[in-house]
mmCIF file of C-alpha atoms in Angstrom:
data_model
loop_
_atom_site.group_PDB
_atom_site.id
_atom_site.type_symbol
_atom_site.label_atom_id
_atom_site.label_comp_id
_atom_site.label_asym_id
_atom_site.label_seq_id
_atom_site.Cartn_x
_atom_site.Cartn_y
_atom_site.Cartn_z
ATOM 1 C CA UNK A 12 72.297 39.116 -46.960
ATOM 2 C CA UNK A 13 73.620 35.685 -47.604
ATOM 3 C CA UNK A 14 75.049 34.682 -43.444
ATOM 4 C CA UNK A 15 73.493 35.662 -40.349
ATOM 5 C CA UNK A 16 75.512 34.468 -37.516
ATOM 6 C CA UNK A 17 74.904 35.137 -33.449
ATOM 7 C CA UNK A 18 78.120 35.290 -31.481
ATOM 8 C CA UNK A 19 79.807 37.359 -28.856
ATOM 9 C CA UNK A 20 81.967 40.246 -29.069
ATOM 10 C CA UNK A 21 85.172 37.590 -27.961
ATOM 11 C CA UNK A 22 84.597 34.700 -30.148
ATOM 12 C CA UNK A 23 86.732 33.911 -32.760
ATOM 13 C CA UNK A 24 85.523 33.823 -36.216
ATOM 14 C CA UNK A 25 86.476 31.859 -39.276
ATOM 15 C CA UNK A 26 85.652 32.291 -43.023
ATOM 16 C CA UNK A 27 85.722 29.526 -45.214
ATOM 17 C CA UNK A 28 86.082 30.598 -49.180
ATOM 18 C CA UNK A 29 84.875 28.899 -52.315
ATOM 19 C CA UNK A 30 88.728 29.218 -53.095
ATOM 20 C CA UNK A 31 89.034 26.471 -50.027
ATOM 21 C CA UNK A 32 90.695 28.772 -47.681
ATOM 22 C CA UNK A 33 90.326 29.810 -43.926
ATOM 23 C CA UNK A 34 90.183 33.068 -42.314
ATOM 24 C CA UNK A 35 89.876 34.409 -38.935
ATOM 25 C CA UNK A 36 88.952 37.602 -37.006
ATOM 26 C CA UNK A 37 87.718 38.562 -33.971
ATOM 27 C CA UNK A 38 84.179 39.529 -33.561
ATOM 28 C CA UNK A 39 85.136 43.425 -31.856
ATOM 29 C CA UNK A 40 87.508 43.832 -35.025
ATOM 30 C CA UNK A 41 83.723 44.622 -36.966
ATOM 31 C CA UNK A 42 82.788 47.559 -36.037
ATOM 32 C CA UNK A 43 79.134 47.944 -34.350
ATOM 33 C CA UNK A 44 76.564 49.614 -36.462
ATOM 34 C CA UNK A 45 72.965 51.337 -35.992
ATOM 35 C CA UNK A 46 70.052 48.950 -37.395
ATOM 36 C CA UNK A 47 70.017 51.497 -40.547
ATOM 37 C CA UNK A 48 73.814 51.173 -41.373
ATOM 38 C CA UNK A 49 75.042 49.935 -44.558
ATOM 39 C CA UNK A 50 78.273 47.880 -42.823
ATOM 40 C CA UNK A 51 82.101 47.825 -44.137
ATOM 41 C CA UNK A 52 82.999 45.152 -47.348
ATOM 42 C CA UNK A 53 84.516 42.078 -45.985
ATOM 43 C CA UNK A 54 87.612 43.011 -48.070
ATOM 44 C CA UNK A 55 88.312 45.570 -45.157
ATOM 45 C CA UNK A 56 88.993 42.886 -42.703
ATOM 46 C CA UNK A 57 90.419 39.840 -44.836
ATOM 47 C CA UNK A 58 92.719 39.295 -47.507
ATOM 48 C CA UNK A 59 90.956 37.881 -50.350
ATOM 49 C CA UNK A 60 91.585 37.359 -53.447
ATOM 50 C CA UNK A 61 89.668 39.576 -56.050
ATOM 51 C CA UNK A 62 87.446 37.015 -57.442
ATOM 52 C CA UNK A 63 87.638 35.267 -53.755
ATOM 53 C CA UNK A 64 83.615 34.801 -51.598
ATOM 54 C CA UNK A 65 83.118 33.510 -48.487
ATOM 55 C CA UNK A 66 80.977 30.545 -48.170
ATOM 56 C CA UNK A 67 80.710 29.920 -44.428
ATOM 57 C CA UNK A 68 81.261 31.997 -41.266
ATOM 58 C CA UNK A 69 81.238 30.015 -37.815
ATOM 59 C CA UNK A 70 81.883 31.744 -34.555
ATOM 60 C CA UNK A 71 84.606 29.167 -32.735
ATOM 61 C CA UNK A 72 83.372 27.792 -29.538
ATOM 62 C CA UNK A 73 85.074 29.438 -26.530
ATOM 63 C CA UNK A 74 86.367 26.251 -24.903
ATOM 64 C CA UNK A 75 86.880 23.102 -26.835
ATOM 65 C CA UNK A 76 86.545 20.307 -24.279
ATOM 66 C CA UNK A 77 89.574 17.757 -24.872
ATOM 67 C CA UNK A 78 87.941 14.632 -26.289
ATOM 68 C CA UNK A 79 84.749 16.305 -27.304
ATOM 69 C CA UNK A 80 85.383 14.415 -30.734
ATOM 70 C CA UNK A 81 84.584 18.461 -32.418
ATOM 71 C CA UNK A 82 85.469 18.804 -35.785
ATOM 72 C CA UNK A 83 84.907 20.782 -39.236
ATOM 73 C CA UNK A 84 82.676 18.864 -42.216
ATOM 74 C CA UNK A 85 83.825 20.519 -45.388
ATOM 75 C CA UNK A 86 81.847 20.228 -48.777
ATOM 76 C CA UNK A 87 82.396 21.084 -52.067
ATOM 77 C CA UNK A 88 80.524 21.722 -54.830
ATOM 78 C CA UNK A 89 81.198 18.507 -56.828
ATOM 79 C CA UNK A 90 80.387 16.370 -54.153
ATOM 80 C CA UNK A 91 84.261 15.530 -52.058
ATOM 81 C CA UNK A 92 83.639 15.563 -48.228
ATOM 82 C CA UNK A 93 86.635 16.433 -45.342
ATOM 83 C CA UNK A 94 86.574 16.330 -41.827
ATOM 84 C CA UNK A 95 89.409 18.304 -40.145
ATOM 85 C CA UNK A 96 89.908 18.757 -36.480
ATOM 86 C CA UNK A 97 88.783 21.998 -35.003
ATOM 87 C CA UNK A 98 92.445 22.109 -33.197
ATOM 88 C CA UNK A 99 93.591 22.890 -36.987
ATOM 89 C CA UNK A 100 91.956 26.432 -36.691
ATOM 90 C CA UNK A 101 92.651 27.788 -33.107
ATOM 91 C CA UNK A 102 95.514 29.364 -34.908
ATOM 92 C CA UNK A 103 94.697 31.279 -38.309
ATOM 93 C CA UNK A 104 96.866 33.907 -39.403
ATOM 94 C CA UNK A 105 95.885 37.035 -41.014
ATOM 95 C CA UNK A 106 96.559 35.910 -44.533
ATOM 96 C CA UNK A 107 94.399 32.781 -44.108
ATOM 97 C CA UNK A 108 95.528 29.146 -44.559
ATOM 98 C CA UNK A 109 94.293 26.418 -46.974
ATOM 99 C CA UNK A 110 91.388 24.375 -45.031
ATOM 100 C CA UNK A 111 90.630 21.203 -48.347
ATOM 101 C CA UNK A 112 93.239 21.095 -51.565
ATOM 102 C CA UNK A 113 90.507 21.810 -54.206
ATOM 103 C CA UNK A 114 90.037 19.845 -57.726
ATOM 104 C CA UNK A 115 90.355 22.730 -60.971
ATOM 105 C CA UNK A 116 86.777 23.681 -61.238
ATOM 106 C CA UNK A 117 85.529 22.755 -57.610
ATOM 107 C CA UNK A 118 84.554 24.813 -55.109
ATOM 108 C CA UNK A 119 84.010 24.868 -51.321
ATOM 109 C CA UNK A 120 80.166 25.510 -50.743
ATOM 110 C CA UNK A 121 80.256 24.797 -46.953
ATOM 111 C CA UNK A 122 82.073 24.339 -43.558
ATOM 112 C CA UNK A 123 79.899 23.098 -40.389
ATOM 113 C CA UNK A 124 80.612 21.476 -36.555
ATOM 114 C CA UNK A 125 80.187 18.104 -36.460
ATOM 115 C CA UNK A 126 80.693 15.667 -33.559
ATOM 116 C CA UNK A 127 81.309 11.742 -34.047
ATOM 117 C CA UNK A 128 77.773 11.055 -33.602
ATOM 118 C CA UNK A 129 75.961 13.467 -36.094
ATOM 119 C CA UNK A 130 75.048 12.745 -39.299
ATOM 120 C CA UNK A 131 75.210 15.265 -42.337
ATOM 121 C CA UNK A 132 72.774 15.580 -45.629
ATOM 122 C CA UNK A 133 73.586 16.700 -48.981
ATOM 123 C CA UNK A 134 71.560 17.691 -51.233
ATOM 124 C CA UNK A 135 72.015 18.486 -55.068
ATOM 125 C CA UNK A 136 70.665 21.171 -58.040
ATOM 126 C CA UNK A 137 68.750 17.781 -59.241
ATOM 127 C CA UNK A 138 67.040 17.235 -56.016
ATOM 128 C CA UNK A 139 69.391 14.175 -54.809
ATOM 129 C CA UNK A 140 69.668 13.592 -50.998
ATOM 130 C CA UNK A 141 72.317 11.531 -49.269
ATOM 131 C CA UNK A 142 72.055 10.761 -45.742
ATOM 132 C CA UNK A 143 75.296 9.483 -43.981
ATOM 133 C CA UNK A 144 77.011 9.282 -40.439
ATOM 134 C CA UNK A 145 80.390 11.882 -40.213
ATOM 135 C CA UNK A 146 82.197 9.349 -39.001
ATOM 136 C CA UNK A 147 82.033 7.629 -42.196
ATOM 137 C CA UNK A 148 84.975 10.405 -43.388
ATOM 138 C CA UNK A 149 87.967 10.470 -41.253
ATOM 139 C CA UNK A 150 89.566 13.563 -39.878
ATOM 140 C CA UNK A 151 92.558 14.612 -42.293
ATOM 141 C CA UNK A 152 95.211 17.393 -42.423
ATOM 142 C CA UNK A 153 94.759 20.607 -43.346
ATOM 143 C CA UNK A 154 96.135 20.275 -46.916
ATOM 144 C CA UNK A 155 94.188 17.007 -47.823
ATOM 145 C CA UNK A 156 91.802 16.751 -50.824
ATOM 146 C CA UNK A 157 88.979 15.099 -49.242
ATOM 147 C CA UNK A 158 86.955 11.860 -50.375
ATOM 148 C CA UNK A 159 84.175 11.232 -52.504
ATOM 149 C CA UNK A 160 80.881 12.160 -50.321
ATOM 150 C CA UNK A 161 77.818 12.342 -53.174
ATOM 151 C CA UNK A 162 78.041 11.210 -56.420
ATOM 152 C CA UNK A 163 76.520 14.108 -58.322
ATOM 153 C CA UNK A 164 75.348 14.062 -62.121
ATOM 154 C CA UNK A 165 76.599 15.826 -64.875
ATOM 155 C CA UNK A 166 75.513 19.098 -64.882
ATOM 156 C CA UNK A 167 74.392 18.870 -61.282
ATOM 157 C CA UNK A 168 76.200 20.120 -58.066
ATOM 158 C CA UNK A 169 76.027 20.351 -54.218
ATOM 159 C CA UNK A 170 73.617 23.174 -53.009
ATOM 160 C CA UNK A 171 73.280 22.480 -49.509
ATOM 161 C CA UNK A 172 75.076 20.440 -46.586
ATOM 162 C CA UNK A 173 72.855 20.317 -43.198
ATOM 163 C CA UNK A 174 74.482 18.438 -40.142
ATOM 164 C CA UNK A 175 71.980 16.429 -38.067
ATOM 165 C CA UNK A 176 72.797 16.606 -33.841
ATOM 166 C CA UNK A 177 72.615 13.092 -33.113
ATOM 167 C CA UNK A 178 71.046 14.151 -29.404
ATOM 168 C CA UNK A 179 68.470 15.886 -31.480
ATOM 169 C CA UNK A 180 64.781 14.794 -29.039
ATOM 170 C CA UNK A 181 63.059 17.312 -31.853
ATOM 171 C CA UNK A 182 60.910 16.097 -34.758
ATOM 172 C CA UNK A 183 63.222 17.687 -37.012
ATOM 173 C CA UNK A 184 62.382 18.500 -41.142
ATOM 174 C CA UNK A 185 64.445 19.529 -43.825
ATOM 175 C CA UNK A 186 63.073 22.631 -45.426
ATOM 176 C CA UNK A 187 64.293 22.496 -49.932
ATOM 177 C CA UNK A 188 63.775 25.555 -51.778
ATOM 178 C CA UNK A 189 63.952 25.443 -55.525
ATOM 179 C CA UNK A 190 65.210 28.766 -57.577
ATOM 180 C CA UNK A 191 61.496 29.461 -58.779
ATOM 181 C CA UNK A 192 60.274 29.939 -54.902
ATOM 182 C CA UNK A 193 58.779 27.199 -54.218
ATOM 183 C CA UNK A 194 59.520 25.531 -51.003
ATOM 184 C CA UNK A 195 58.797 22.085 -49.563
ATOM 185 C CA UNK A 196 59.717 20.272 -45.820
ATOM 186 C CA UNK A 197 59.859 16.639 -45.453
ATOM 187 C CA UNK A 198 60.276 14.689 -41.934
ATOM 188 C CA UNK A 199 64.070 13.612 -41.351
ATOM 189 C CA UNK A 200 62.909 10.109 -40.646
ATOM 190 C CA UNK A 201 62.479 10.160 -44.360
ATOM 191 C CA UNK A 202 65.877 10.231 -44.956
ATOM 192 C CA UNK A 203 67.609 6.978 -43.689
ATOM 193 C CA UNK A 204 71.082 6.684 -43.305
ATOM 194 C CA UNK A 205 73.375 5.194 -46.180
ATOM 195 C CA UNK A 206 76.846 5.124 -47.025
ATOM 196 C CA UNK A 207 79.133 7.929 -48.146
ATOM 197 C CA UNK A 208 79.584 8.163 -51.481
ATOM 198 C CA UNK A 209 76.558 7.078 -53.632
ATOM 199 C CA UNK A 210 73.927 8.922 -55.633
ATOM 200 C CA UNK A 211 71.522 9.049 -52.713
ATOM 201 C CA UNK A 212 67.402 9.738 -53.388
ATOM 202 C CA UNK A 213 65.469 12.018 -54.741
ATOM 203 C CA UNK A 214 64.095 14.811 -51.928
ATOM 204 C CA UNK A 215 61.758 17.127 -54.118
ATOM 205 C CA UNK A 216 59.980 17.088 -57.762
ATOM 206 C CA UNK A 217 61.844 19.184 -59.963
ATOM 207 C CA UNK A 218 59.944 20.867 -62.955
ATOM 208 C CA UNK A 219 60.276 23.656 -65.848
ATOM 209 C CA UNK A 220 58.018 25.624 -63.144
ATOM 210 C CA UNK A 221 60.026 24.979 -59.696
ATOM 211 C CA UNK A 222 63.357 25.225 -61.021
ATOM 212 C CA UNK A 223 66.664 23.502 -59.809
ATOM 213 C CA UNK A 224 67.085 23.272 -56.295
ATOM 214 C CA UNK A 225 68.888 25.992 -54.531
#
C-alpha cells in the first residue's frame, strides 16, 4: 500500500503521475470491496501509460469557496516547484491532462492543497530541509514548467513535500524515515522559514547504518 485516502462516495478524485499528468474519477466508479479483497489495478480505471505510477491521489473538495486562495503545490523530484489553481482540475477528462511540463529525467513526486498562507517543506535523499511560504511560487498554467524550489545535490533528490496549515494551534513535528528503518521527529519550530530556492539545512544524520532518507 503506498496511498490511503478518506473521501466520500461523490468526491471527485485526481491522480497525479510521475509522468506529470492528471487524472480524475469518481469515488463510486471503484468498486466497494470486503476487508479481505485483493482490489482492481488502477489500469482498470485510468489510462496510463505502461511504465506510467501515480504519485498522489487527493479527493477534490466538494465546494471551492470563490476567493478561498485554494490551489495545487506540485513537486518534482529534482527540486522545480508549481502552484496551479484548483479551478484548472474541476474539469479532467478521461484521458488525463498535463498538470507541470517536466525536464527529461524529472519526475513528479507530489501534488498537495495549499492556501496563500501555508507553508510547504522539502526534504531530500541527503537529509536537506527547506522551509518556505507557497506564496513565494506563483500560480501558473497548466502547461508551465515550474521554478526552482530546492537546490538538490548531485546524486540527491526530493523524497518528501509536507504542506504546513498556517492556522495550525498544534505543536506540530515532522516525522523523517531513512531506508534502513530508522525514524526520527523534530519540532516544526525547528525549521524556520527561508526563501525558495536554496539548499536549505540538514534535518537528520545520515550514515552507512540509517541509509538515505526516504
Amino acid at each position: 500500500i503506498t496511498h490511503l485516502v478518506s473521501a466520500t462516495m461523490h468526491n471527485d478524485l485526481l491522480f497525479f503521475t510521475d509522468k506529470g499528468k492528471a487524472y480524475q474519477i469518481k469515488m463510486y466508479d471503484i468498486p466497494e470491496g470486503k476487508r479481505a479483497t485483493r482490489g482492481k489495478s488502477i489500469q482498470n480505471f485510468l489510462s496510463l501509460s505502461p511504465d506510467e505510477k501515480v504519485t498522489s491521489i487527493l479527493p477534490m473538495p466538494k465546494e471551492v469557496k470563490k476567493g478561498s486562495g485554494l490551489s495545487l503545490m506540485l513537486i518534482t523530484r529534482d527540486g522545480v516547484g508549481k502552484r496551479v489553481s484548483v479551478d484548472s482540475f474541476k474539469d479532467v477528462r478521461r484521458s488525463g491532462i498535463i498538470s507541470i511540463s517536466l525536464d527529461a529525467g524529472d519526475e513528479l513526486i507530489s501534488a498537495s492543497f495549499v492556501e496563500p498562507k501555508d507553508t510547504v517543506i522539502l526534504i531530500s535523499s541527503d537529509a536537506q530541509s527547506i522551509r518556505f511560504a507557497v506564496e513565494d511560487i506563483r500560480e501558473m498554467g497548466r502547461s508551465a514548467g515550474g521554478v526552482r524550489a530546492m537546490k538538490v545535490d548531485k546524486g540527491a533528490y526530493i523524497v518528501g513535500a509536507i504542506p504546513v496549515k498556517a492556522n495550525s494551534k498544534d505543536v506540530a513535528e515532522l516525522l523523517t524515515v531513512s531506508a534502513k528503518g530508522y525514524g526520527k521527529k523534530t519540532s516544526l519550530d525547528e525549521y524556520k522559514v527561508q526563501g525558495r530556492g536554496g539548499s536549505g539545512i540538514k534535518t537528520f544524520k545520515v550514515t552507512e547504518k540509517t541509509g538515505d532518507l526516504i
